[in-house]
Amino acid sequence: MAKRRAAPVLAAVLLCLSAAAARKCNLQGLWKNQLGSNMTLSALDAEGTFTGSYHTAVADTNKRILVSPLRGAQQPGTKGQATFGFTVQWQFTDSVTAFVGQCFVDHRGKETLETTWLLREEVPTRRDSWKATRIGTNTFTRVKG
């Protein structure tokens, strides 16, 4: 009797696992992070490269924040949870940021980008280099629309 009950449960579990495996992350679209910054990523080309734009909600400057271009590449992987990297060339300050991350798709199909970034700003002398690099993390979720 226990074997008869286990078969449907096992089948349901396998169906859920195969559906989750079929969900692949799609980087294209509009994303927002926990600080309110927005990022738009264009479609991937055949080599896995993409472009886009980044509009930060936070900056250490008195200048007007401008939308800035980004360029990146995706390593599609075999499990659908793609890794990627991109750089943002800030248009309002003398700095650049490199992001690396991975896209995760949960069992409900929700996509999340977990990223780590390094920001390097220009400093006047090599002696000031110690304060020129910052590191942080961002979590992006897809903006529906």
CSV table of C-alpha atoms in Angstrom, one decimal:
chain,number,residue,atom,x,y,z
A,1,MET,CA,0.0,0.0,0.0
A,2,ALA,CA,2.8,2.4,0.8
A,3,LYS,CA,4.4,1.9,-2.6
A,4,ARG,CA,1.1,2.9,-4.3
A,5,ARG,CA,0.9,6.2,-2.4
A,6,ALA,CA,4.6,7.0,-3.0
A,7,ALA,CA,4.4,6.7,-6.8
A,8,PRO,CA,2.0,9.7,-7.2
A,9,VAL,CA,4.0,11.8,-4.7
A,10,LEU,CA,7.3,10.9,-6.5
A,11,ALA,CA,5.8,11.8,-9.8
A,12,ALA,CA,4.7,15.2,-8.5
A,13,VAL,CA,8.1,15.9,-7.1
A,14,LEU,CA,9.8,14.9,-10.4
A,15,LEU,CA,7.4,17.1,-12.3
A,16,CYS,CA,8.1,20.1,-10.1
A,17,LEU,CA,11.9,19.5,-10.4
A,18,SER,CA,11.7,19.2,-14.2
A,19,ALA,CA,9.6,22.4,-14.5
A,20,ALA,CA,12.1,24.3,-12.3
A,21,ALA,CA,14.9,23.0,-14.4
A,22,ALA,CA,13.1,24.2,-17.6
A,23,ARG,CA,13.0,27.8,-16.3
A,24,LYS,CA,15.9,29.6,-17.7
A,25,CYS,CA,16.9,33.1,-16.7
A,26,ASN,CA,16.5,35.8,-19.3
A,27,LEU,CA,18.6,38.8,-18.6
A,28,GLN,CA,16.8,41.0,-21.1
A,29,GLY,CA,14.4,43.6,-19.7
A,30,LEU,CA,14.0,46.1,-16.9
A,31,TRP,CA,15.4,45.4,-13.4
A,32,LYS,CA,15.3,47.3,-10.1
A,33,ASN,CA,17.6,46.8,-7.1
A,34,GLN,CA,16.9,47.2,-3.3
A,35,LEU,CA,18.0,50.8,-3.4
A,36,GLY,CA,15.7,51.8,-6.2
A,37,SER,CA,18.3,51.9,-9.1
A,38,ASN,CA,17.0,50.8,-12.5
A,39,MET,CA,18.8,48.8,-15.1
A,40,THR,CA,17.7,47.9,-18.6
A,41,LEU,CA,19.4,45.1,-20.4
A,42,SER,CA,19.1,44.5,-24.2
A,43,ALA,CA,18.9,41.1,-25.9
A,44,LEU,CA,21.9,38.8,-25.9
A,45,ASP,CA,23.7,38.4,-29.2
A,46,ALA,CA,25.0,35.0,-30.4
A,47,GLU,CA,28.2,35.4,-28.3
A,48,GLY,CA,26.3,36.2,-25.1
A,49,THR,CA,27.2,39.9,-25.0
A,50,PHE,CA,24.7,42.6,-24.2
A,51,THR,CA,24.4,46.3,-23.7
A,52,GLY,CA,22.0,48.4,-21.7
A,53,SER,CA,21.6,51.4,-19.4
A,54,TYR,CA,21.8,52.0,-15.7
A,55,HIS,CA,20.1,54.7,-13.7
A,56,THR,CA,21.5,54.8,-10.2
A,57,ALA,CA,19.4,56.0,-7.3
A,58,VAL,CA,22.4,56.6,-5.1
A,59,ALA,CA,25.7,58.4,-5.7
A,60,ASP,CA,28.4,60.2,-3.8
A,61,THR,CA,28.4,63.4,-5.8
A,62,ASN,CA,26.7,66.8,-6.0
A,63,LYS,CA,26.4,66.4,-9.8
A,64,ARG,CA,23.1,65.6,-11.5
A,65,ILE,CA,22.8,61.8,-11.9
A,66,LEU,CA,22.6,60.7,-15.5
A,67,VAL,CA,21.6,57.4,-17.1
A,68,SER,CA,24.8,55.6,-17.9
A,69,PRO,CA,25.7,52.9,-20.5
A,70,LEU,CA,26.6,49.4,-19.6
A,71,ARG,CA,28.2,46.5,-21.5
A,72,GLY,CA,28.4,42.9,-20.4
A,73,ALA,CA,28.5,39.2,-21.2
A,74,GLN,CA,26.6,36.2,-20.0
A,75,GLN,CA,27.9,32.7,-19.5
A,76,PRO,CA,24.7,30.7,-20.0
A,77,GLY,CA,25.7,27.6,-18.0
A,78,THR,CA,24.0,24.3,-18.1
A,79,LYS,CA,21.4,24.6,-15.3
A,80,GLY,CA,19.6,27.8,-16.4
A,81,GLN,CA,21.0,29.9,-13.6
A,82,ALA,CA,23.3,32.0,-15.8
A,83,THR,CA,26.3,33.9,-14.5
A,84,PHE,CA,27.2,37.3,-16.0
A,85,GLY,CA,29.3,40.4,-15.7
A,86,PHE,CA,29.0,44.0,-16.9
A,87,THR,CA,30.6,47.4,-16.5
A,88,VAL,CA,28.9,50.7,-16.1
A,89,GLN,CA,30.7,53.8,-17.4
A,90,TRP,CA,29.2,56.6,-15.2
A,91,GLN,CA,28.3,59.7,-17.2
A,92,PHE,CA,28.3,62.1,-14.3
A,93,THR,CA,31.5,61.2,-12.4
A,94,ASP,CA,35.0,59.9,-13.0
A,95,SER,CA,34.4,56.3,-12.0
A,96,VAL,CA,33.5,53.0,-13.4
A,97,THR,CA,31.8,50.0,-11.8
A,98,ALA,CA,32.2,46.3,-12.6
A,99,PHE,CA,29.4,44.0,-11.6
A,100,VAL,CA,29.4,40.1,-11.5
A,101,GLY,CA,26.5,38.0,-10.7
A,102,GLN,CA,24.2,35.1,-11.2
A,103,CYS,CA,20.5,35.0,-12.2
A,104,PHE,CA,18.3,32.7,-10.2
A,105,VAL,CA,14.8,31.5,-11.0
A,106,ASP,CA,12.7,30.2,-8.1
A,107,HIS,CA,10.0,27.5,-8.3
A,108,ARG,CA,7.4,30.2,-9.0
A,109,GLY,CA,9.4,31.6,-11.9
A,110,LYS,CA,10.6,34.7,-10.1
A,111,GLU,CA,13.9,35.9,-11.4
A,112,THR,CA,16.5,37.5,-9.2
A,113,LEU,CA,19.9,38.8,-10.0
A,114,GLU,CA,22.4,38.5,-7.2
A,115,THR,CA,25.4,40.8,-7.9
A,116,THR,CA,28.7,41.9,-6.3
A,117,TRP,CA,30.3,45.2,-7.6
A,118,LEU,CA,33.5,47.0,-7.5
A,119,LEU,CA,33.5,50.8,-8.1
A,120,ARG,CA,36.8,52.5,-8.9
A,121,GLU,CA,36.9,56.3,-8.8
A,122,GLU,CA,39.7,58.5,-10.1
A,123,VAL,CA,41.9,60.0,-7.5
A,124,PRO,CA,44.6,62.7,-7.9
A,125,THR,CA,47.6,60.7,-6.9
A,126,ARG,CA,48.7,57.1,-6.4
A,127,ARG,CA,49.0,57.8,-2.7
A,128,ASP,CA,45.2,58.3,-2.6
A,129,SER,CA,44.6,54.9,-4.3
A,130,TRP,CA,43.6,53.3,-0.9
A,131,LYS,CA,40.3,55.2,-0.9
A,132,ALA,CA,39.5,54.8,-4.6
A,133,THR,CA,37.8,51.4,-4.6
A,134,ARG,CA,34.5,50.4,-3.0
A,135,ILE,CA,32.8,47.0,-3.0
A,136,GLY,CA,29.2,46.1,-2.4
A,137,THR,CA,26.3,43.9,-3.3
A,138,ASN,CA,22.9,44.4,-5.0
A,139,THR,CA,19.9,42.2,-5.5
A,140,PHE,CA,17.8,43.0,-8.6
A,141,THR,CA,14.3,41.9,-9.4
A,142,ARG,CA,12.5,42.0,-12.7
A,143,VAL,CA,10.1,45.0,-13.2
A,144,LYS,CA,7.0,43.7,-14.9
A,145,GLY,CA,5.5,45.8,-17.6
